[in-house]
XYZ file of C-alpha atoms in Angstrom:
714
model
C -13.232 22.138 -15.888
C -9.863 22.790 -14.763
C -7.150 20.538 -16.151
C -5.186 18.012 -14.039
C -1.433 18.203 -14.579
C -0.123 14.778 -14.124
C 3.669 12.586 -14.830
C 2.486 9.205 -15.419
C 4.342 9.030 -18.482
C 7.473 11.026 -16.675
C 6.720 14.204 -18.177
C 4.071 16.686 -17.443
C 0.692 16.215 -19.280
C -2.937 16.664 -19.176
C -4.664 13.896 -17.601
C -7.192 13.460 -20.506
C -3.944 13.627 -22.918
C -2.430 10.440 -21.284
C -3.017 7.243 -22.699
C -3.514 4.948 -19.528
C -5.818 4.495 -16.397
C -4.865 6.911 -13.970
C -6.843 8.956 -11.106
C -5.220 11.977 -9.820
C -5.674 13.822 -6.838
C -4.390 17.523 -6.112
C -3.870 18.457 -2.528
C -6.969 20.604 -2.880
C -8.809 17.575 -3.645
C -7.366 15.546 -1.115
C -8.636 18.588 1.468
C -11.991 18.924 0.094
C -12.350 15.348 0.708
C -11.630 15.169 4.439
C -9.022 12.766 3.510
C -6.416 12.174 6.401
C -4.425 9.406 4.768
C -2.645 8.453 1.503
C -5.375 5.025 2.194
C -8.261 7.438 2.135
C -8.580 7.586 -1.604
C -9.668 4.075 -2.108
C -12.750 5.453 -1.794
C -12.445 7.332 -4.978
C -11.038 5.304 -7.054
C -11.744 2.480 -9.035
C -10.647 -0.863 -8.080
C -8.006 -0.001 -5.605
C -7.960 -1.419 -2.239
C -5.598 -0.897 0.337
C -5.059 -3.321 3.313
C -3.801 -2.781 6.664
C -1.403 -5.973 6.933
C -1.930 -8.534 9.624
C 1.006 -8.085 11.953
C -0.212 -5.146 14.216
C 1.298 -2.336 12.599
C -0.730 0.678 11.657
C 2.552 2.213 9.145
C 2.248 -0.664 6.638
C 1.164 0.425 3.236
C -0.205 -2.502 0.818
C -2.578 -1.688 -2.291
C -4.822 -4.033 -4.398
C -5.254 -2.825 -8.083
C -7.756 -4.770 -10.109
C -7.308 -7.880 -7.766
C -3.625 -7.992 -8.201
C -1.704 -6.924 -4.697
C 0.249 -7.996 -1.798
C -0.552 -7.992 1.985
C 2.273 -9.784 3.573
C 4.904 -8.025 5.301
C 7.225 -10.394 5.734
C 10.686 -9.159 3.980
C 10.787 -11.885 1.486
C 8.104 -10.728 -0.188
C 8.061 -7.621 -2.639
C 5.197 -4.842 -3.040
C 3.136 -6.064 -6.438
C 1.489 -2.102 -6.432
C 4.240 -0.156 -5.504
C 4.568 3.073 -4.104
C 6.865 6.166 -5.508
C 7.343 8.933 -3.228
C 9.007 12.097 -6.086
C 9.518 8.814 -7.881
C 11.669 6.558 -5.370
C 10.917 2.967 -5.277
C 9.740 2.147 -1.552
C 10.638 -1.552 -0.848
C 9.445 -1.755 2.112
C 5.925 -0.012 2.931
C 6.384 0.834 6.312
C 5.861 4.309 7.440
C 6.006 5.596 3.768
C 3.664 8.021 4.403
C 2.091 9.110 7.768
C -0.456 11.965 6.625
C -1.266 13.937 3.689
C 1.801 16.494 4.409
C 3.404 18.607 1.487
C 1.568 16.615 -0.807
C 1.074 18.197 -4.210
C -0.415 15.462 -5.874
C -1.509 11.829 -6.049
C -1.559 9.580 -9.032
C -2.995 6.100 -9.275
C -1.819 3.980 -12.150
C -3.707 0.750 -12.842
C -2.141 -1.997 -14.810
C 1.887 -3.083 -15.333
C 4.283 -0.262 -14.945
C 7.976 -0.353 -16.065
C 8.933 1.326 -19.114
C 8.607 4.424 -17.633
C 9.577 3.713 -13.984
C 12.807 2.983 -12.125
C 11.566 -0.122 -10.526
C 9.113 -2.485 -12.224
C 5.566 -3.145 -10.495
C 3.003 -5.598 -11.577
C -0.078 -4.478 -10.663
C 0.014 -0.554 -10.918
C 1.452 2.168 -9.073
C 0.841 4.723 -6.408
C 2.859 7.546 -7.131
C 2.980 10.730 -5.018
C 4.483 13.904 -5.770
C 5.475 16.210 -3.054
C 5.292 19.631 -3.482
C 8.784 21.146 -4.541
C 10.216 24.516 -3.042
C 9.471 27.432 -5.367
C 10.768 30.220 -2.907
C 7.334 32.131 -2.450
C 7.422 33.098 0.906
C 4.222 31.432 1.644
C 3.083 28.884 4.095
C 0.240 27.076 6.533
C -0.330 26.077 9.844
C -3.036 24.131 10.702
C -4.534 22.438 14.302
C -7.117 19.265 14.123
C -9.122 18.031 16.866
C -11.345 14.956 17.103
C -12.618 11.748 17.960
C -11.142 9.636 20.493
C -9.575 12.628 21.677
C -7.398 13.007 18.781
C -5.128 16.092 18.047
C -2.609 16.879 15.348
C -0.782 20.099 14.606
C 0.513 20.890 11.124
C 2.973 23.652 9.478
C 4.588 24.341 5.961
C 6.859 26.971 4.601
C 8.199 27.769 1.410
C 11.046 30.349 1.309
C 14.005 31.907 -0.552
C 17.290 32.299 0.627
C 18.867 33.691 -2.877
C 17.390 34.339 -6.160
C 18.656 30.734 -7.144
C 18.396 29.002 -3.772
C 14.889 28.396 -2.254
C 13.674 26.041 0.589
C 10.749 24.258 1.921
C 10.211 22.692 5.451
C 6.584 21.051 6.813
C 6.186 19.109 10.154
C 3.449 17.307 11.986
C 2.679 15.769 15.450
C -0.141 13.471 15.564
C -1.778 12.104 19.056
C -4.884 10.164 19.515
C -6.405 7.193 21.425
C -7.391 3.962 19.975
C -11.277 2.885 19.177
C -10.592 -0.649 20.474
C -10.616 -0.502 24.526
C -8.494 -2.732 26.405
C -10.191 -4.226 29.370
C -6.820 -4.214 31.480
C -7.027 -0.195 30.777
C -5.619 1.590 27.337
C -6.470 1.077 23.915
C -5.649 0.032 20.563
C -4.951 1.744 16.971
C -3.825 4.987 18.869
C -1.740 7.324 17.357
C 1.723 9.206 18.192
C 3.664 10.066 15.475
C 6.237 13.254 15.269
C 7.525 13.307 11.406
C 8.883 16.298 9.314
C 10.596 17.125 6.076
C 13.216 19.917 4.934
C 13.929 20.338 0.704
C 16.412 22.850 -0.335
C 15.979 23.565 -4.415
C 19.065 24.824 -6.540
C 17.895 27.090 -9.838
C 20.548 28.353 -12.163
C 19.487 28.440 -15.964
C 18.493 24.875 -17.249
C 19.761 22.839 -13.898
C 17.199 22.134 -11.213
C 18.334 20.463 -8.154
C 16.310 19.227 -5.163
C 17.864 17.922 -1.873
C 15.517 16.567 0.082
C 15.521 15.014 4.218
C 12.844 13.631 5.904
C 12.228 11.847 9.022
C 9.549 10.004 11.508
C 9.038 8.813 14.953
C 6.177 6.647 15.956
C 5.519 5.128 19.292
C 2.375 3.567 19.753
C 0.019 0.478 20.777
C -0.691 -2.043 18.676
C -3.290 -1.651 15.532
C -6.700 -2.586 16.621
C -7.376 -6.498 15.686
C -10.193 -9.016 17.062
C -10.178 -12.830 17.421
C -13.789 -13.229 15.962
C -14.107 -17.097 16.212
C -12.424 -19.840 18.036
C -12.899 -23.727 18.124
C -11.083 -25.914 20.330
C -8.286 -27.992 19.057
C -6.075 -30.697 20.392
C -3.402 -27.595 20.917
C -5.309 -25.132 22.943
C -6.833 -28.076 24.966
C -3.385 -28.881 25.806
C -2.592 -25.310 26.823
C -5.593 -25.018 28.746
C -4.751 -28.176 30.453
C -1.243 -27.042 31.989
C -1.636 -23.563 31.515
C -4.404 -21.656 31.714
C -7.838 -21.783 30.013
C -8.010 -20.963 26.306
C -10.084 -18.650 24.722
C -13.047 -16.877 24.868
C -13.963 -14.384 21.949
C -14.623 -10.920 23.109
C -18.507 -9.826 22.830
C -17.820 -7.093 20.429
C -15.057 -5.644 17.884
C -14.797 -2.574 20.459
C -13.305 -4.133 23.362
C -10.005 -6.857 23.791
C -7.091 -7.751 25.789
C -3.382 -8.073 25.209
C -0.142 -8.567 27.139
C 2.423 -5.638 27.068
C 5.279 -7.504 25.366
C 2.678 -8.308 22.217
C 1.196 -4.504 22.255
C 3.785 -2.416 20.253
C 3.758 -0.172 16.971
C 6.758 1.842 16.632
C 8.410 3.415 13.704
C 11.709 4.896 12.814
C 12.130 6.021 9.237
C 14.968 8.516 7.932
C 14.949 9.373 4.145
C 17.001 11.339 1.633
C 17.039 12.095 -1.993
C 18.838 13.854 -4.930
C 16.786 15.061 -7.918
C 18.666 16.920 -10.531
C 17.566 17.642 -14.245
C 19.703 19.397 -16.594
C 20.537 19.414 -20.820
C 22.772 16.468 -21.871
C 23.390 14.716 -24.587
C 20.978 16.910 -27.146
C 18.086 16.490 -24.405
C 17.482 16.527 -21.030
C 19.041 14.525 -18.072
C 17.317 13.421 -15.007
C 19.193 11.597 -11.816
C 17.322 10.471 -9.068
C 19.541 9.291 -6.308
C 18.037 8.176 -2.980
C 18.648 6.205 0.094
C 15.973 5.327 2.490
C 16.287 3.905 5.876
C 13.534 2.164 8.215
C 13.257 0.292 11.478
C 9.602 -1.042 12.777
C 8.846 -3.271 15.760
C 5.353 -4.127 15.899
C 3.176 -7.237 17.761
C -0.219 -8.561 17.766
C -1.742 -10.330 20.529
C -4.133 -12.606 18.726
C -6.064 -14.631 21.903
C -7.299 -11.467 23.134
C -6.450 -12.420 26.506
C -4.002 -12.201 29.083
C -2.243 -15.332 28.459
C 0.151 -15.569 25.651
C -1.425 -18.105 23.379
C -0.671 -16.935 20.183
C 0.707 -13.641 18.602
C 3.866 -12.360 17.338
C 6.785 -9.977 17.591
C 8.125 -7.936 14.642
C 11.815 -6.099 14.265
C 12.259 -5.417 10.409
C 15.172 -3.013 9.680
C 15.745 -2.113 6.114
C 18.150 0.145 4.071
C 17.929 0.762 0.190
C 19.863 2.610 -1.798
C 18.391 3.551 -5.290
C 19.938 5.386 -8.474
C 18.275 6.332 -11.512
C 19.258 7.998 -14.897
C 16.186 9.309 -17.216
C 17.419 10.579 -20.669
C 14.619 12.281 -22.732
C 14.703 13.869 -26.339
C 12.090 15.772 -28.633
C 13.149 14.395 -32.149
C 11.797 15.580 -35.445
C 10.185 18.536 -34.605
C 8.264 16.985 -31.815
C 6.888 14.185 -33.803
C 8.909 11.753 -31.738
C 9.582 11.937 -27.629
C 11.633 9.030 -26.093
C 13.034 8.262 -22.956
C 15.512 5.705 -21.989
C 16.247 4.931 -18.450
C 18.957 2.749 -16.594
C 17.964 1.607 -12.559
C 20.462 0.391 -10.070
C 18.489 -0.919 -6.598
C 19.970 -2.537 -3.942
C 18.431 -3.714 0.211
C 19.384 -4.786 3.090
C 16.688 -6.238 5.089
C 16.686 -8.228 8.458
C 13.720 -9.389 10.047
C 13.459 -11.181 13.541
C 10.154 -12.477 14.500
C 9.554 -14.121 18.283
C 6.521 -16.390 17.430
C 4.330 -16.707 20.730
C 2.423 -19.893 20.729
C 1.257 -21.596 24.022
C 3.737 -19.766 26.137
C 4.712 -21.796 28.934
C 3.359 -25.081 27.628
C 7.063 -26.415 27.340
C 8.190 -26.538 31.186
C 4.753 -27.320 32.541
C 5.019 -30.075 30.027
C 8.640 -30.714 31.357
C 7.506 -30.940 35.300
C 4.839 -33.199 34.437
C 7.321 -35.618 33.347
C 7.241 -35.406 29.625
C 10.775 -36.535 28.083
C 11.990 -33.589 26.369
C 12.572 -34.977 23.094
C 8.541 -35.154 23.010
C 7.694 -31.944 24.446
C 10.543 -30.015 22.072
C 7.885 -30.852 19.188
C 5.158 -28.884 21.189
C 7.190 -25.876 21.775
C 5.800 -23.629 19.307
C 7.638 -20.689 20.365
C 10.173 -19.819 17.718
C 13.018 -17.266 17.294
C 13.068 -16.408 13.354
C 16.288 -14.784 11.969
C 15.918 -13.707 8.227
C 18.194 -11.389 6.332
C 18.356 -10.496 2.861
C 20.133 -8.416 0.178
C 18.450 -7.763 -3.057
C 20.226 -6.223 -6.259
C 18.282 -5.121 -9.230
C 19.550 -3.610 -12.169
C 16.979 -2.614 -15.340
C 17.484 -1.091 -18.247
C 13.932 0.721 -20.195
C 12.718 2.636 -22.142
C 9.819 4.730 -23.987
C 8.844 6.321 -27.520
C 5.942 8.176 -28.364
C 5.708 8.563 -32.260
C 3.090 10.597 -33.830
C 2.543 9.145 -36.942
C -0.442 11.551 -37.954
C -1.719 14.663 -35.715
C -4.646 12.433 -34.487
C -2.805 9.417 -34.303
C 0.620 8.388 -32.106
C 2.078 5.218 -30.735
C 4.034 4.817 -27.576
C 6.621 1.606 -27.617
C 8.097 0.616 -24.598
C 10.367 -2.081 -23.267
C 12.064 -3.036 -20.071
C 14.642 -5.481 -19.061
C 15.202 -6.361 -15.756
C 17.813 -8.515 -13.731
C 17.372 -9.161 -9.819
C 19.282 -11.404 -7.627
C 18.427 -12.304 -4.022
C 20.756 -13.829 -1.077
C 18.654 -14.984 1.883
C 19.843 -16.702 5.154
C 17.115 -17.754 8.014
C 17.962 -19.519 11.449
C 14.856 -20.398 13.469
C 15.181 -22.035 17.298
C 12.449 -23.103 19.381
C 12.847 -20.570 22.413
C 12.047 -23.120 25.365
C 13.669 -26.526 23.969
C 16.780 -24.908 22.558
C 16.894 -27.141 19.097
C 16.287 -25.908 16.045
C 12.699 -25.580 14.493
C 13.571 -27.828 11.241
C 15.778 -30.806 12.693
C 19.603 -30.328 11.268
C 19.041 -26.978 10.036
C 19.680 -24.618 12.704
C 20.380 -22.286 9.980
C 20.728 -22.190 5.921
C 21.370 -19.651 3.278
C 19.886 -19.270 -0.421
C 21.110 -17.478 -3.555
C 18.405 -16.919 -6.857
C 18.334 -14.723 -9.883
C 15.804 -13.616 -12.353
C 15.647 -12.011 -15.297
C 12.619 -10.534 -17.177
C 11.813 -8.642 -20.507
C 8.517 -7.019 -20.464
C 7.219 -5.037 -23.845
C 4.246 -2.689 -23.947
C 2.565 -0.820 -27.062
C -0.084 1.512 -26.968
C -2.156 3.410 -29.635
C -3.837 6.539 -28.853
C -5.994 8.260 -31.326
C -7.643 11.697 -30.947
C -10.843 11.870 -32.247
C -11.038 15.480 -31.455
C -9.932 18.198 -28.977
C -12.030 16.948 -26.449
C -12.317 12.913 -27.159
C -9.564 10.286 -27.572
C -9.404 6.668 -27.359
C -6.532 4.149 -26.911
C -5.594 0.343 -26.815
C -2.645 -1.286 -25.109
C -0.760 -4.362 -24.426
C 1.872 -4.570 -21.753
C 3.329 -7.156 -19.402
C 4.264 -6.748 -16.130
C 6.650 -8.883 -13.469
C 7.499 -9.962 -10.076
C 10.352 -11.394 -9.212
C 10.534 -14.450 -7.373
C 11.424 -15.013 -3.449
C 11.825 -17.230 -0.381
C 9.750 -18.960 1.660
C 10.225 -17.188 4.834
C 8.032 -19.213 7.064
C 9.287 -22.986 6.470
C 8.336 -25.362 9.374
C 9.811 -28.764 7.525
C 13.125 -29.248 5.427
C 10.605 -29.652 2.322
C 9.271 -25.971 2.361
C 12.763 -24.497 2.498
C 13.388 -22.987 -0.716
C 12.176 -20.342 -3.396
C 9.143 -19.255 -5.645
C 8.756 -18.441 -8.918
C 8.360 -14.761 -10.554
C 4.714 -14.062 -11.912
C 3.840 -12.262 -14.953
C 0.815 -10.936 -15.954
C -0.395 -9.800 -19.507
C -2.331 -6.699 -19.585
C -4.512 -5.828 -22.395
C -6.515 -2.706 -22.162
C -8.897 -0.326 -24.175
C -10.196 3.154 -23.191
C -11.772 6.328 -23.538
C -10.907 10.346 -21.941
C -13.660 12.716 -23.150
C -15.171 15.856 -22.056
C -18.728 16.780 -22.929
C -20.994 19.706 -22.740
C -18.255 22.658 -23.018
C -15.977 21.124 -20.828
C -18.587 20.649 -18.170
C -19.044 16.749 -18.278
C -15.682 14.543 -18.235
C -16.295 11.091 -19.101
C -13.045 8.308 -18.867
C -13.700 4.802 -19.812
C -11.463 1.534 -19.566
C -11.674 -2.225 -20.030
C -9.161 -4.561 -19.253
C -8.265 -8.288 -19.581
C -5.308 -9.924 -17.332
C -3.824 -13.001 -17.548
C -1.729 -13.914 -14.930
C 0.904 -16.639 -14.849
C 2.605 -18.185 -11.270
C 0.647 -16.066 -9.089
C 2.350 -15.773 -5.704
C -0.256 -16.451 -3.128
C 0.507 -16.964 0.767
C -1.716 -20.113 2.150
C -1.999 -21.931 5.620
C -2.612 -25.209 6.369
C -3.018 -27.091 9.753
C -0.378 -29.782 10.430
C -1.441 -33.132 10.674
C -3.238 -33.728 13.927
C -3.867 -29.977 14.355
C -0.165 -29.384 16.554
C 0.830 -26.462 14.737
C 0.552 -24.492 11.093
C 2.714 -23.989 7.842
C 2.576 -21.033 6.237
C 3.888 -20.649 3.114
C 4.016 -18.446 -0.403
C 3.111 -21.023 -3.476
C 2.659 -20.053 -7.337
C -1.128 -20.705 -7.852
C -0.899 -21.275 -11.669
C -2.757 -19.163 -13.720
C -5.927 -16.683 -13.101
C -7.780 -14.379 -15.514
C -9.156 -11.184 -14.679
C -11.069 -8.324 -16.521
C -13.121 -5.630 -15.510
C -14.404 -2.131 -16.859
C -13.981 1.095 -15.111
C -15.444 4.710 -15.116
C -14.803 7.631 -14.103
C -16.971 11.104 -14.467
C -17.367 14.340 -13.184
C -19.989 17.187 -14.167
C -19.705 20.803 -13.316
C -23.524 21.125 -13.267
C -23.921 24.761 -12.097
C -21.120 27.399 -10.886
C -22.528 26.183 -7.199
C -22.650 22.286 -7.656
C -20.287 19.578 -9.181
C -20.623 16.052 -8.834
C -17.915 13.097 -9.039
C -18.375 9.473 -9.469
C -15.990 6.110 -10.203
C -16.914 2.519 -10.562
C -15.184 -0.301 -10.886
C -16.260 -3.996 -11.930
C -13.708 -7.194 -11.528
C -14.241 -10.828 -12.766
C -11.611 -12.463 -11.398
C -10.888 -16.096 -11.071
C -8.274 -18.779 -11.023
C -8.104 -20.990 -14.153
C -5.739 -23.324 -12.479
C -4.888 -23.692 -8.720
C -3.285 -26.984 -7.212
C -1.776 -26.818 -3.817
C -0.945 -29.197 -1.128
C -1.930 -29.398 2.193
C 0.690 -29.686 5.329
C 0.835 -33.656 4.678
C 1.465 -33.400 0.959
C -2.170 -34.164 -0.174
C -3.361 -32.267 -3.289
C -6.159 -29.691 -2.967
C -7.849 -27.757 -5.578
C -8.373 -24.539 -5.028
C -9.155 -23.362 -8.373
C -12.999 -23.130 -8.002
C -12.259 -19.911 -5.400
C -12.507 -16.046 -5.128
C -9.386 -14.018 -5.878
C -8.460 -12.289 -2.720
C -8.939 -8.598 -2.025
C -11.133 -8.096 -5.607
C -14.874 -6.959 -4.777
C -16.823 -7.663 -8.010
C -18.521 -4.022 -7.568
C -17.211 -0.691 -6.256
C -18.579 2.782 -6.716
C -18.056 6.125 -5.716
C -20.564 9.551 -5.800
C -19.633 12.695 -4.389
C -21.258 16.080 -5.012
C -19.428 19.673 -3.627
C -21.712 22.668 -3.149
C -20.111 26.007 -3.384
C -21.437 29.157 -2.239
C -20.598 32.900 -0.870
C -21.257 33.423 2.349
C -20.653 37.397 2.317
C -17.868 39.354 0.675
C -15.337 37.895 2.914
C -16.308 34.174 3.549
C -16.512 31.314 0.559
C -18.530 27.901 2.151
C -18.289 24.508 0.646
C -20.127 21.867 1.510
C -19.026 18.338 0.332
C -20.745 14.600 0.732
C -19.245 11.404 -0.609
C -20.715 7.892 -0.246
C -18.229 5.113 -1.885
C -19.480 1.283 -2.057
C -17.821 -1.709 -1.770
C -19.171 -5.472 -2.643
C -18.531 -8.554 -0.876
C -14.787 -9.509 -1.005
C -12.835 -12.364 0.678
C -10.153 -11.400 2.202
C -7.408 -14.319 2.327
C -6.581 -17.192 -0.153
C -8.242 -19.876 0.790
C -11.560 -17.623 1.241
C -12.349 -18.692 4.861
C -15.901 -17.771 5.398
C -15.191 -16.041 8.748
C -13.400 -13.971 6.534
C -15.363 -12.534 4.275
C -16.078 -9.078 4.035
C -19.391 -8.186 3.951
C -21.029 -5.362 1.442
C -20.639 -1.892 2.354
C -21.218 2.190 2.051
C -19.013 4.278 3.950
C -20.420 8.034 4.086
C -18.068 11.274 4.144
C -18.332 14.714 4.732
C -16.738 18.124 4.978
C -18.059 21.604 5.651
C -15.326 24.084 5.225
C -15.489 27.966 5.535
C -12.951 30.078 4.164
C -11.694 33.811 4.737
C -10.094 36.062 1.872
C -7.540 36.288 5.003
C -6.368 33.406 4.530
C -8.216 31.848 7.606
C -10.397 28.592 7.320
C -12.325 26.615 9.354
C -13.719 22.813 8.510
C -15.614 20.096 10.254
C -15.235 16.736 8.281
C -17.249 13.662 9.188
C -15.729 10.144 8.137
C -17.776 6.810 8.109
C -21.213 9.059 9.057
C -22.765 5.508 9.036
C -20.570 3.673 11.105
C -19.883 0.705 9.049
C -17.085 -1.858 10.337
C -16.217 -4.409 8.043
C -13.049 -6.841 7.868
C -10.340 -5.632 5.894
C -7.476 -8.126 6.510
C -7.434 -11.307 8.791
C -5.475 -15.078 9.558
C -7.630 -18.007 9.977
C -5.981 -20.418 11.936
C -8.882 -23.350 12.621
C -7.469 -26.859 13.236
C -4.346 -25.827 14.114
C -4.657 -22.979 17.264
C -8.105 -22.805 16.478
C -8.657 -19.147 16.259
C -9.465 -16.344 13.267
C -8.314 -13.206 13.917
C -9.477 -9.794 11.617
C -8.591 -6.369 11.209
C -11.808 -4.117 10.906
C -11.816 -0.326 9.338
C -12.296 2.809 11.947
C -16.025 3.722 13.068
C -17.437 6.971 12.820
C -14.904 9.654 13.230
C -15.722 13.703 13.647
C -12.931 16.245 13.065
C -12.755 20.074 13.308
C -9.743 22.075 11.808
C -8.898 25.610 11.733
C -6.060 26.481 9.215
C -4.243 29.687 8.347
C -2.459 30.267 5.085
C -0.148 32.958 4.711
């Protein structure tokens, strides 16, 4: 069994020596499984669930780990499970990763992270490590074609300029039709992406510095989404009477309709980072400096018709600056390994939203003789303008003390201070009056601080078996309600905290032919941030807000295994069990009436998930090696919204993938990859508006797809 080297504790270690629950994939692992996107790793990782969001964009990366996560794309919300690319925190998870291009490995860390990371994260972290220049003068190029007229080309080259200076360049271009057809022609969910990366690395003595620039340009139609249910309401009846008939649920999720102004999924991103490692202060100093810019514009047409009954269009811009210093030491002949860190983060973000609801109703009401003051209350075409500045400063540290050759203890802590300034205006488009009477615009300012400790004990029973136990605390700062419809909803929600206890075992058996890693955890969630929607009295609108849900308890079990059965046959498996429930969740509807939601299930928290994969390797002849991999991933039923709308319950499902590869020793390879071969399509995200606008909207995973790839390594 090969060793997997990870940096989960900010230093290179064997995965089996790291006393936390972490799943790692090398570039070879990802290629062998036929994965084409970072989100595919959820099929092989226990208790990991990616959601596409609800705005019509395909470039958002939002993860749930052990039932903890955030799906909302609004700038007032922070990720609960953060994505780090080469140690750089991605505040707005748009266009974070377009493809598995130039990746060395991906690590999924489960549980709160803060004593070792630049940015605290309450639920876990997806750590993407990119391949750095080595000066090897090697490269690769591949072409892929497949279902829905897809075509992708990628290249990568690692070269040397001098003995001290090396570079690496890579790029990709992808085009494809979408799987959801528009009745008027065209598709939703298509792809049109160009991306590239260039890195320059200078090494002289103990100094190692890498400067990286990467960029992306995406021009696509909206992500595939479907109106799956509709019940007439006062608002829809009014629209049907004065504007046009609304609404008809499409006969199949494979077909829908949209208007041009609500059919867009564009993204531009430019990122730079400078990572410097050098000896300093008697140890090793690491500096991570980064600037990240993203500009995304996306929309969705929720009513699936040529009428603009309901939908929205978003334009989000974000510029973030971050600086991190890490100072590590090996002390007392290696018995103590320490890390001290300082982190600074600044982000300036803006979000312009055009909420399209019953477009054209207000002018028709005025033409029919309604007084403008009365008709204004029915103009739900709203222009929102949000701007936010975030400042985050943190100090953190961790020390690993080896008490004996078998027993070690990790002690870590983090102190975080965060400040947010928020501005918002909201105007009714046709009526020309503020959404909230007397509040054309307003500003808010809040600050929060937090201390988060972590303690871990790790005992090595022998060379191949170790057990560990840890206790940690995670923190996610508060924010502002970005969608208020009344003065009472203007304000902030509180930070949330998670206290986690975990025990686990990491082991190799049968002369390192069997690997079995186990973990059990118990999380207590305080002030959990939840997004809810309620219809306004009389069904003339909706409120959507983020509120603190009181307390929740989440506990579960995880197992990951690998068996090298023979020289030609290997099995991989994972199992995740989740038991999550609200201990106390008292909400209020739009009329201010108390609503007890304590008996509801947590969103995106399937009770059971499991995977099983098998790899067959054989030699065709002296020049050709071949492999066949088959994977099956099971996910239990789950609700994907906080209020457990029955129509938004995802069914239990099993996704089956397969990959067949032939590799010539000359460097040429050919593969056929099949994804979702059983053609399972289940709800991954959604939005419910029964009682107000009358519709329920859902986002599904893609159907069956098959790809053929030819690659040359030189």
